[in-house]
Amino acid sequence: MKKTPVFLDSLVTNMLRLRAICPFSWRVFQFRPISCEPLIIQMNKCTDEEQIFDFIERNKAILSEKQVGCAFDMLWKLQKQKTSLLKNVEYVRDHPQFLTLHNLATNKFKLMNDDTLVNVLYVTQQFAGEAHDPLVEALVTEAWRRLERFDIKLLSEFSSCLADQRLYFSPLMGKIADIVHRNLETTQDLSSLSVLMVNISSLISRHFQQQLVNKTELLFDTIDSSEVNVAKSIAKFLRNVRYRYQPLLERCNNVFLSNVDHLDLDSISKILSVYK
């Protein structure tokens, strides 16, 4: 009787083993409790706060600093989509899983990239219940450490976070004013510059004020005629520094007038308040 070659015996044995193992492996794969879908994609599919909080509770042990930042961003986007009557900032702030998210950010903020860091600071301030939130203080300190590498857009966002804390006369705002001054010649983003102008207006010299006005005139034609917020910031800056520069004010007025049909009462009220 002809003997089966040894390698065929080995092959048959391995196939039988594989056949025995595969059904088990397939069952395990089919019923894995954790989705293979990237966590940020899962989070972006959430449609309310409860879904986000449930997501945080299930994944808190594995969330990265980027995913923590995304969770903060999602919670604030949901608030912005609501009317004032439906906003539930206190409910979100007091939720146990928001505290979990807060603690995760405290542990991971040094790993965050610059954009995530500033965005988490902004959102944390919107939800903050304490006058001195330790996370806010830690984020501000870390942002100060990175300040020189911020681009103008991020610098303007960070300056607004400081303005929300009424830190107009702080050394940190002074440092921001210095960075704006040093980079003014190469600045091309009037939207970000106009926000910075308002936030640093309490600290700058008359000469620097004039430089900012001159730069604004140069860049004004680069903005779209619908940029009401930019025009409002420029008008507010001129009011803050008590400089009635009529040519620039008239250009701002033209933006307001060309958009008046699209403005709600709240927006019109805010524009009028600039002229008081």
Rosetta silent file (secondary structure, phi, psi, omega in degrees, C-alpha in Angstrom):
SEQUENCE: MKKTPVFLDSLVTNMLRLRAICPFSWRVFQFRPISCEPLIIQMNKCTDEEQIFDFIERNKAILSEKQVGCAFDMLWKLQKQKTSLLKNVEYVRDHPQFLTLHNLATNKFKLMNDDTLVNVLYVTQQFAGEAHDPLVEALVTEAWRRLERFDIKLLSEFSSCLADQRLYFSPLMGKIADIVHRNLETTQDLSSLSVLMVNISSLISRHFQQQLVNKTELLFDTIDSSEVNVAKSIAKFLRNVRYRYQPLLERCNNVFLSNVDHLDLDSISKILSVYK
SCORE:     score description
SCORE:     0.000 S_00000001
   1 L     0.000  134.925 -175.581    0.000    0.000    0.000 S_00000001
   2 L   -76.590  129.856 -178.488    1.344    3.396   -1.001 S_00000001
   3 L   -81.461  141.857  175.965    2.155    5.676    1.968 S_00000001
   4 L   -73.342  132.391  179.226    0.894    9.244    2.047 S_00000001
   5 L   -56.691  147.909 -176.986    3.792   11.687    1.999 S_00000001
   6 H   -58.967  -39.143 -175.883    4.568   13.233    5.372 S_00000001
   7 H   -66.828  -29.381  176.995    3.987   16.809    4.122 S_00000001
   8 H   -71.473  -38.979  174.817    0.437   15.872    3.014 S_00000001
   9 H   -57.626  -45.174 -179.014   -0.325   14.437    6.445 S_00000001
  10 H   -64.059  -40.784 -179.376    0.887   17.673    7.981 S_00000001
  11 H   -64.068  -44.860  179.394   -1.177   19.760    5.548 S_00000001
  12 H   -62.387  -42.890  179.224   -4.371   17.801    6.248 S_00000001
  13 H   -59.821  -45.083 -179.238   -3.797   18.062    9.994 S_00000001
  14 H   -65.763  -37.035  178.234   -3.331   21.850    9.790 S_00000001
  15 H   -64.838  -40.211  178.417   -6.447   22.255    7.647 S_00000001
  16 H   -64.795  -40.029  177.826   -8.511   20.317   10.162 S_00000001
  17 H   -63.192  -44.382 -179.447   -7.154   22.488   12.964 S_00000001
  18 H   -61.952  -39.926  178.791   -7.937   25.641   10.990 S_00000001
  19 H   -63.307  -36.898  179.630  -11.458   24.401   10.295 S_00000001
  20 H   -70.837  -34.749 -176.001  -11.983   23.807   13.999 S_00000001
  21 H   -80.802  -39.091 -172.091  -10.645   27.245   14.957 S_00000001
  22 H   -55.636  -46.715  179.579  -12.277   29.370   12.228 S_00000001
  23 H   -58.167  -37.995  179.311  -15.930   29.061   13.337 S_00000001
  24 H   -66.512  -46.053 -179.386  -14.939   30.162   16.823 S_00000001
  25 H   -61.747  -39.343 -179.848  -12.860   33.066   15.514 S_00000001
  26 H   -65.201  -40.007  178.513  -15.712   34.106   13.221 S_00000001
  27 H   -63.590  -41.965  179.272  -18.182   34.054   16.080 S_00000001
  28 H   -62.529  -43.802 -179.361  -15.853   36.218   18.188 S_00000001
  29 H   -63.375  -41.453 -178.049  -15.400   38.658   15.319 S_00000001
  30 H   -64.551  -34.109 -172.031  -19.132   38.866   14.658 S_00000001
  31 L  -110.203   25.806  175.375  -20.044   39.649   18.240 S_00000001
  32 L   -61.702  131.935 -176.170  -17.255   42.041   19.206 S_00000001
  33 L   -75.090  -21.666 -176.252  -18.846   44.595   21.568 S_00000001
  34 L  -102.614  130.675 -178.637  -16.704   47.507   20.386 S_00000001
  35 L   -69.164  143.789  176.037  -17.255   48.935   16.905 S_00000001
  36 L   -78.885  -10.867 -179.519  -14.313   48.955   14.517 S_00000001
  37 L   -64.690  135.657  179.175  -15.547   52.305   13.202 S_00000001
  38 L   -50.973  140.556 -173.559  -13.193   55.172   14.169 S_00000001
  39 H   -61.774  -36.621 -178.583  -14.338   56.761   17.411 S_00000001
  40 H   -67.297  -36.058  176.303  -14.531   60.289   16.008 S_00000001
  41 H   -65.111  -41.686  176.365  -16.836   59.101   13.212 S_00000001
  42 H   -58.635  -44.608 -176.948  -19.016   57.407   15.833 S_00000001
  43 H   -65.241  -39.620 -179.116  -19.093   60.609   17.855 S_00000001
  44 H   -65.998  -14.754  177.731  -20.000   62.756   14.859 S_00000001
  45 L   -87.054   -8.416  179.391  -23.112   60.623   14.390 S_00000001
  46 L   -67.573  138.704 -177.159  -24.434   61.580   17.840 S_00000001
  47 L  -113.219   -5.150  175.561  -27.522   63.779   17.620 S_00000001
  48 L  -153.164  170.646 -175.683  -27.992   64.791   21.269 S_00000001
  49 H   -62.128  -37.455 -177.745  -26.074   65.156   24.517 S_00000001
  50 H   -61.715  -38.533  177.790  -27.225   61.834   25.936 S_00000001
  51 H   -65.033  -39.682  178.362  -25.692   59.958   23.025 S_00000001
  52 H   -66.612  -43.707  179.657  -22.399   61.780   23.532 S_00000001
  53 H   -64.644  -37.556  176.198  -22.416   61.102   27.270 S_00000001
  54 H   -64.048  -40.239  177.639  -23.178   57.434   26.628 S_00000001
  55 H   -61.763  -44.318  179.671  -20.282   57.362   24.167 S_00000001
  56 H   -62.139  -43.907 -178.742  -17.944   58.918   26.770 S_00000001
  57 H   -61.828  -39.861 -177.331  -19.003   56.417   29.426 S_00000001
  58 H   -75.422  -27.076 -170.757  -18.364   53.439   27.117 S_00000001
  59 H  -119.473    9.328 -172.297  -15.030   54.668   25.757 S_00000001
  60 L   -57.768  -28.539 -177.443  -13.480   56.789   28.536 S_00000001
  61 L   -74.755  -16.648 -174.339  -10.600   54.336   29.052 S_00000001
  62 L  -122.602    2.475 -177.677   -9.409   54.632   25.449 S_00000001
  63 L   -68.108  131.713  175.647  -10.212   58.207   24.397 S_00000001
  64 L   -84.993  172.507  178.600   -7.244   60.116   22.980 S_00000001
  65 H   -63.207  -34.055  177.835   -6.671   63.841   23.469 S_00000001
  66 H   -66.724  -40.041  179.723   -8.040   64.454   19.939 S_00000001
  67 H   -70.826  -34.713  174.490  -11.210   62.509   20.728 S_00000001
  68 H   -61.913  -45.287  177.866  -11.626   64.380   24.018 S_00000001
  69 H   -61.441  -38.867  178.544  -11.410   67.639   22.070 S_00000001
  70 H   -64.132  -38.848  179.357  -13.976   66.361   19.577 S_00000001
  71 H   -63.685  -43.850  175.768  -16.397   65.520   22.413 S_00000001
  72 H   -59.194  -46.029 -178.350  -16.150   69.076   23.786 S_00000001
  73 H   -60.784  -43.672 -179.890  -16.684   70.456   20.292 S_00000001
  74 H   -63.191  -42.325 -179.683  -19.753   68.278   19.685 S_00000001
  75 H   -62.023  -39.233 -179.281  -21.362   69.296   22.983 S_00000001
  76 H   -74.940  -36.054  176.871  -20.977   72.982   22.159 S_00000001
  77 H   -60.204  -39.124  178.464  -22.204   72.576   18.574 S_00000001
  78 H   -63.989  -37.272  177.208  -25.392   71.015   19.922 S_00000001
  79 H   -65.337  -41.737 -177.170  -25.907   74.034   22.191 S_00000001
  80 H   -66.657  -23.783 -179.973  -25.414   76.464   19.305 S_00000001
  81 L   -78.515  -10.394 -174.956  -28.087   74.682   17.291 S_00000001
  82 L   -97.851  153.136  171.587  -30.705   75.375   19.971 S_00000001
  83 L   -71.638  164.412 -177.715  -32.788   78.453   20.599 S_00000001
  84 L   -58.539  -31.865 -179.024  -32.108   80.322   23.832 S_00000001
  85 L   -71.793  -25.698 -176.038  -35.146   78.712   25.440 S_00000001
  86 L   -98.895   -6.911  179.321  -33.899   75.197   24.697 S_00000001
  87 L   -62.386  140.771 -177.761  -30.262   75.635   25.697 S_00000001
  88 L  -133.549   54.236 -176.879  -29.351   73.394   28.633 S_00000001
  89 H   -58.159  -44.247 -178.354  -25.851   74.486   29.630 S_00000001
  90 H   -64.015  -40.161  178.762  -26.401   73.741   33.321 S_00000001
  91 H   -61.103  -45.357  179.401  -27.678   70.243   32.583 S_00000001
  92 H   -64.127  -47.623 -176.913  -24.595   69.472   30.474 S_00000001
  93 H   -60.270  -35.557 -175.779  -22.212   71.037   32.982 S_00000001
  94 L   -91.725   -0.086 -178.600  -23.643   69.050   35.896 S_00000001
  95 L   -72.596  137.424 -179.308  -23.810   65.713   34.080 S_00000001
  96 H   -55.060  -35.913 -178.462  -21.466   63.019   35.560 S_00000001
  97 H   -76.927  -20.256  171.831  -20.013   62.253   32.129 S_00000001
  98 H   -70.361  -37.230  174.859  -19.178   65.915   31.553 S_00000001
  99 H   -63.240  -39.939  175.802  -17.106   65.707   34.721 S_00000001
 100 H   -59.228  -46.003  179.081  -15.469   62.585   33.269 S_00000001
 101 H   -62.901  -40.641  177.619  -14.684   64.523   30.084 S_00000001
 102 H   -59.087  -45.579 -179.741  -13.391   67.420   32.175 S_00000001
 103 H   -67.334  -37.425  177.048  -11.033   65.066   34.046 S_00000001
 104 H   -62.608  -41.946  178.583   -9.846   63.469   30.808 S_00000001
 105 H   -64.397  -38.630  178.145   -8.984   66.917   29.437 S_00000001
 106 H   -60.551  -36.846 -178.611   -7.101   67.741   32.650 S_00000001
 107 H   -82.054  -20.621 -170.838   -4.970   64.639   32.168 S_00000001
 108 H  -118.327    1.012 -170.119   -4.417   65.036   28.425 S_00000001
 109 H   -63.337  -29.494 -179.670   -4.247   68.769   27.642 S_00000001
 110 H   -69.538  -18.608  178.823   -0.456   68.802   27.234 S_00000001
 111 H   -89.080  -12.138 -176.267   -0.809   66.262   24.414 S_00000001
 112 L   -70.540  146.650  171.936   -3.391   68.335   22.522 S_00000001
 113 L   -73.502  171.043 -171.959   -2.420   70.198   19.386 S_00000001
 114 H   -61.450  -43.335 -178.890   -2.732   73.981   19.482 S_00000001
 115 H   -63.699  -43.792  179.651   -6.141   74.185   17.796 S_00000001
 116 H   -64.604  -41.524 -179.562   -7.661   71.539   20.065 S_00000001
 117 H   -57.582  -50.281 -177.274   -6.173   73.189   23.155 S_00000001
 118 H   -68.891  -37.137  179.220   -7.702   76.596   22.412 S_00000001
 119 H   -66.598  -41.261  177.266  -11.035   75.105   21.357 S_00000001
 120 H   -63.582  -38.795  176.074  -11.295   73.050   24.568 S_00000001
 121 H   -60.066  -47.831 -179.227  -10.502   76.226   26.524 S_00000001
 122 H   -59.877  -49.223 -176.882  -13.267   78.117   24.719 S_00000001
 123 H   -66.730  -40.491  178.838  -15.889   75.385   25.203 S_00000001
 124 H   -59.177  -40.202  178.426  -14.907   74.802   28.834 S_00000001
 125 H   -65.645  -35.175  179.577  -15.440   78.510   29.513 S_00000001
 126 H   -65.951  -32.434 -178.477  -18.893   78.391   27.920 S_00000001
 127 H   -96.865   -7.679 -170.897  -19.917   75.589   30.273 S_00000001
 128 L   -60.883  135.742  176.361  -17.907   76.722   33.312 S_00000001
 129 L  -105.689  -23.702 -178.328  -19.821   77.065   36.560 S_00000001
 130 L   -93.937  148.872  177.503  -16.905   78.023   38.791 S_00000001
 131 L   -65.321  -36.104 -179.133  -15.230   81.418   38.774 S_00000001
 132 L  -127.236   84.419  178.544  -11.827   79.719   38.778 S_00000001
 133 L   -76.393  122.191 -179.399  -12.025   76.404   36.969 S_00000001
 134 H   -56.779  -34.666  179.035   -8.684   74.555   37.439 S_00000001
 135 H   -67.090  -42.520  178.111   -8.896   73.187   33.891 S_00000001
 136 H   -59.562  -45.147  179.697   -9.359   76.677   32.438 S_00000001
 137 H   -62.114  -40.805  179.574   -6.343   77.910   34.390 S_00000001
 138 H   -66.499  -40.577 -179.788   -4.239   74.958   33.199 S_00000001
 139 H   -67.366  -40.230  177.972   -5.268   75.481   29.569 S_00000001
 140 H   -63.125  -43.869  179.230   -4.491   79.214   29.705 S_00000001
 141 H   -61.752  -43.202  179.449   -1.057   78.501   31.185 S_00000001
 142 H   -66.699  -39.727  178.020   -0.304   75.913   28.496 S_00000001
 143 H   -64.361  -39.093  177.095   -1.499   78.257   25.741 S_00000001
 144 H   -59.270  -41.144  179.922    0.754   81.004   27.129 S_00000001
 145 H   -62.806  -31.593 -176.917    3.690   78.593   26.872 S_00000001
 146 H   -97.452    0.397 -164.480    2.901   77.971   23.186 S_00000001
 147 H   -51.805  -42.448 -174.151    1.859   81.524   22.325 S_00000001
 148 H   -62.721  -22.503 -178.025    4.703   82.452   19.962 S_00000001
 149 H   -96.579   -1.695  177.700    3.826   79.656   17.543 S_00000001
 150 L   -68.383  138.045  171.031    0.109   80.471   17.254 S_00000001
 151 L   -78.323  173.719 -172.279   -1.013   81.771   13.864 S_00000001
 152 H   -64.637  -34.136  179.509   -3.140   84.921   13.804 S_00000001
 153 H   -64.503  -46.505 -179.840   -6.443   83.030   13.671 S_00000001
 154 H   -68.528  -35.907  178.089   -5.605   80.971   16.753 S_00000001
 155 H   -62.485  -40.347  179.474   -4.178   84.046   18.471 S_00000001
 156 H   -67.276  -39.430  178.519   -7.469   85.893   17.941 S_00000001
 157 H   -64.898  -41.573  179.212   -9.474   82.947   19.311 S_00000001
 158 H   -66.826  -40.293  179.310   -7.244   82.740   22.372 S_00000001
 159 H   -62.579  -33.462  177.424   -7.463   86.499   22.948 S_00000001
 160 H   -68.574  -34.162  175.062  -11.268   86.183   22.931 S_00000001
 161 H   -63.110  -41.056  177.809  -11.026   83.507   25.630 S_00000001
 162 H   -67.502  -39.308  178.522   -9.004   85.950   27.734 S_00000001
 163 H   -62.746  -37.318  177.156  -11.495   88.724   26.990 S_00000001
 164 H   -61.483  -26.132  177.722  -14.315   86.467   28.221 S_00000001
 165 L   -93.536    7.014 -179.551  -12.411   86.333   31.515 S_00000001
 166 L    61.409   37.302 -178.792  -12.042   90.141   31.521 S_00000001
 167 L   -97.810   41.953 -176.337   -8.252   89.836   31.290 S_00000001
 168 L   -63.842  -31.245 -175.964   -7.868   92.915   29.089 S_00000001
 169 L  -105.262   15.147 -176.924   -5.036   94.363   31.176 S_00000001
 170 L   -75.981  154.872  174.382   -3.206   91.111   31.913 S_00000001
 171 H   -56.579  -32.780 -179.891    0.459   90.526   31.041 S_00000001
 172 H   -66.491  -41.845  176.377   -0.728   87.752   28.743 S_00000001
 173 H   -65.946  -34.255  175.653   -2.902   90.139   26.718 S_00000001
 174 H   -63.333  -38.231  177.228    0.095   92.459   26.613 S_00000001
 175 H   -64.852  -39.994  177.543    2.169   89.637   25.155 S_00000001
 176 H   -62.964  -42.751  178.310   -0.494   89.072   22.491 S_00000001
 177 H   -59.681  -39.818  179.028   -0.428   92.796   21.634 S_00000001
 178 H   -64.073  -42.054  179.011    3.349   92.573   21.219 S_00000001
 179 H   -64.149  -42.416  177.985    3.030   89.586   18.852 S_00000001
 180 H   -60.530  -43.633 -179.216    0.400   91.433   16.787 S_00000001
 181 H   -62.194  -43.987 -177.684    2.682   94.471   16.578 S_00000001
 182 H   -67.957  -27.567 -175.340    5.688   92.418   15.471 S_00000001
 183 H  -108.890    9.451 -173.417    3.724   90.607   12.778 S_00000001
 184 H   -61.389  -39.466 -175.927    1.468   93.414   11.591 S_00000001
 185 H   -60.487  -36.114 -176.732    3.322   94.033    8.330 S_00000001
 186 H   -95.192   -2.465 -178.419    2.803   90.447    7.105 S_00000001
 187 L   -71.591  132.669  179.880   -0.750   90.027    8.441 S_00000001
 188 L  -125.067   -4.768 -175.322   -3.385   89.501    5.732 S_00000001
 189 L   -98.342   94.045 -176.899   -6.341   88.123    7.718 S_00000001
 190 H   -69.123  -30.940  179.252   -8.545   91.102    8.592 S_00000001
 191 H   -59.106  -48.748  179.139  -11.208   88.907   10.188 S_00000001
 192 H   -71.659  -39.979 -178.882   -8.771   87.666   12.847 S_00000001
 193 H   -62.449  -39.909 -177.881   -6.966   91.000   13.121 S_00000001
 194 H   -63.462  -36.251  176.413  -10.211   92.899   13.799 S_00000001
 195 H   -66.288  -44.748  178.892  -10.982   90.609   16.763 S_00000001
 196 H   -62.012  -40.036 -179.867   -7.473   91.099   18.119 S_00000001
 197 H   -56.876  -43.828  178.900   -7.759   94.867   17.703 S_00000001
 198 H   -64.605  -44.994 -172.593  -10.789   94.954   19.998 S_00000001
 199 H   -72.809  -27.076 -179.748   -9.231   92.672   22.606 S_00000001
 200 H  -101.432    3.321 -171.405   -5.887   94.508   22.845 S_00000001
 201 L   -60.996  -24.576 -178.262   -7.330   98.024   22.466 S_00000001
 202 L   -77.723  -10.836 -170.024   -6.917   98.855   26.177 S_00000001
 203 L  -113.374   -8.350 -166.780   -3.157   98.279   26.080 S_00000001
 204 L  -100.108  156.454 -178.663   -1.808   99.875   22.928 S_00000001
 205 L   -78.353  166.020  177.720   -0.181  103.216   22.216 S_00000001
 206 H   -61.826  -37.265  179.481   -1.622  105.940   19.997 S_00000001
 207 H   -64.090  -43.012  179.392    1.056  105.168   17.404 S_00000001
 208 H   -67.067  -36.615  176.242    0.106  101.477   17.337 S_00000001
 209 H   -57.197  -45.163 -179.125   -3.577  102.440   17.059 S_00000001
 210 H   -65.636  -38.172  177.214   -2.783  104.428   13.925 S_00000001
 211 H   -61.423  -40.687  179.375   -0.787  101.534   12.485 S_00000001
 212 H   -66.666  -39.623  177.689   -3.769   99.234   13.008 S_00000001
 213 H   -63.358  -44.455  179.482   -6.127  101.717   11.340 S_00000001
 214 H   -61.766  -42.711  179.843   -3.788  102.014    8.357 S_00000001
 215 H   -65.468  -39.515  179.214   -3.523   98.230    8.057 S_00000001
 216 H   -62.049  -42.122  177.563   -7.294   97.874    8.297 S_00000001
 217 H   -61.078  -40.275  179.784   -7.779  100.327    5.430 S_00000001
 218 H   -64.562  -36.674 -174.355   -5.336   98.346    3.300 S_00000001
 219 H   -93.859   -8.497 -171.033   -7.096   95.048    3.990 S_00000001
 220 H   -57.930  -38.278 -177.706  -10.708   96.226    3.991 S_00000001
 221 H   -73.135   -7.124  178.804  -11.292   95.385    0.332 S_00000001
 222 H   -83.095  -12.586 -178.771  -10.166   91.796    0.947 S_00000001
 223 L   -93.711  154.675  177.878  -13.288   91.013    2.974 S_00000001
 224 L   -73.246  149.881 -178.456  -16.653   90.086    1.540 S_00000001
 225 L   -65.810  -10.711  178.713  -19.396   92.717    1.682 S_00000001
 226 L   -92.886    1.373 -176.142  -21.393   90.352    3.910 S_00000001
 227 L   -77.072   70.786 -177.999  -18.737   90.334    6.655 S_00000001
 228 H   -63.560  -40.592 -176.919  -20.856   92.199    9.191 S_00000001
 229 H   -64.212  -35.533  177.718  -18.921   90.866   12.189 S_00000001
 230 H   -66.019  -47.468  178.881  -15.627   92.185   10.823 S_00000001
 231 H   -60.771  -39.075  179.368  -17.116   95.637   10.248 S_00000001
 232 H   -64.588  -41.300  179.089  -18.645   95.556   13.730 S_00000001
 233 H   -64.745  -40.093  179.108  -15.271   94.696   15.310 S_00000001
 234 H   -64.030  -45.764  178.597  -13.561   97.529   13.441 S_00000001
 235 H   -62.678  -37.611  179.163  -16.216  100.027   14.546 S_00000001
 236 H   -67.158  -39.524  176.761  -15.934   98.734   18.105 S_00000001
 237 H   -60.506  -47.461 -179.955  -12.159   99.170   18.045 S_00000001
 238 H   -60.826  -37.436  176.613  -12.509  102.783   16.879 S_00000001
 239 H   -66.320  -44.730 -177.454  -15.000  103.405   19.674 S_00000001
 240 H   -60.025  -39.591 -177.493  -12.734  101.769   22.285 S_00000001
 241 L   -93.519    4.365  177.017   -9.739  103.929   21.360 S_00000001
 242 L    56.002   51.422 -178.384  -11.976  107.011   20.884 S_00000001
 243 L  -125.626  102.300 -179.651  -10.853  107.589   17.347 S_00000001
 244 L   -87.376   81.695  179.048  -13.578  108.832   14.982 S_00000001
 245 L   -92.271   98.259 -168.011  -11.846  108.045   11.728 S_00000001
 246 H   -60.061  -42.684 -179.205  -14.634  108.850    9.316 S_00000001
 247 H   -57.027  -40.369 -179.339  -13.373  107.132    6.131 S_00000001
 248 H   -75.033  -38.273  177.277  -13.158  103.770    7.909 S_00000001
 249 H   -62.291  -39.060  179.543  -16.438  104.257    9.774 S_00000001
 250 H   -65.057  -36.778  178.263  -18.213  104.994    6.499 S_00000001
 251 H   -67.475  -37.808  175.693  -16.899  101.758    4.991 S_00000001
 252 H   -65.337  -43.351  179.408  -18.206   99.867    8.023 S_00000001
 253 H   -59.576  -38.801  179.653  -21.562  101.647    7.719 S_00000001
 254 H   -63.500  -36.673  177.029  -21.822  100.590    4.080 S_00000001
 255 H   -64.936  -45.036  179.910  -21.373   96.956    5.097 S_00000001
 256 H   -61.116  -46.949 -176.417  -24.122   97.281    7.718 S_00000001
 257 H   -65.881  -35.642 -178.985  -26.530   98.995    5.325 S_00000001
 258 H   -73.389  -13.771 -178.566  -25.972   96.475    2.535 S_00000001
 259 H  -115.257    5.490 -172.002  -26.836   93.636    4.917 S_00000001
 260 H   -59.884  -31.832 -179.134  -29.638   95.197    6.947 S_00000001
 261 H   -69.665  -17.160 -176.983  -32.336   93.070    5.281 S_00000001
 262 H  -104.800    1.991 -176.786  -30.596   89.900    6.474 S_00000001
 263 L   -95.871  141.656  174.473  -29.989   90.940   10.088 S_00000001
 264 L   -87.047  174.085 -175.984  -32.196   89.956   13.000 S_00000001
 265 H   -62.130  -36.845 -179.906  -33.128   92.366   15.799 S_00000001
 266 H   -63.915  -43.001  179.510  -30.413   91.048   18.103 S_00000001
 267 H   -64.993  -42.514  178.788  -27.707   91.670   15.485 S_00000001
 268 H   -63.374  -40.549  179.023  -29.016   95.163   14.757 S_00000001
 269 H   -61.914  -40.981  179.686  -29.094   95.924   18.480 S_00000001
 270 H   -66.935  -37.317  177.758  -25.459   94.842   18.857 S_00000001
 271 H   -66.335  -44.834  179.942  -24.396   97.022   15.945 S_00000001
 272 H   -62.886  -33.001 -179.280  -26.231  100.048   17.349 S_00000001
 273 H   -65.086  -25.856  178.984  -24.601   99.492   20.749 S_00000001
 274 H   -66.622  -27.888 -175.323  -21.198  100.030   19.130 S_00000001
 275 L   -93.240    2.228 -179.737  -22.203  103.584   18.245 S_00000001
 276 L   -73.750    0.000    0.000  -23.373  104.582   21.721 S_00000001
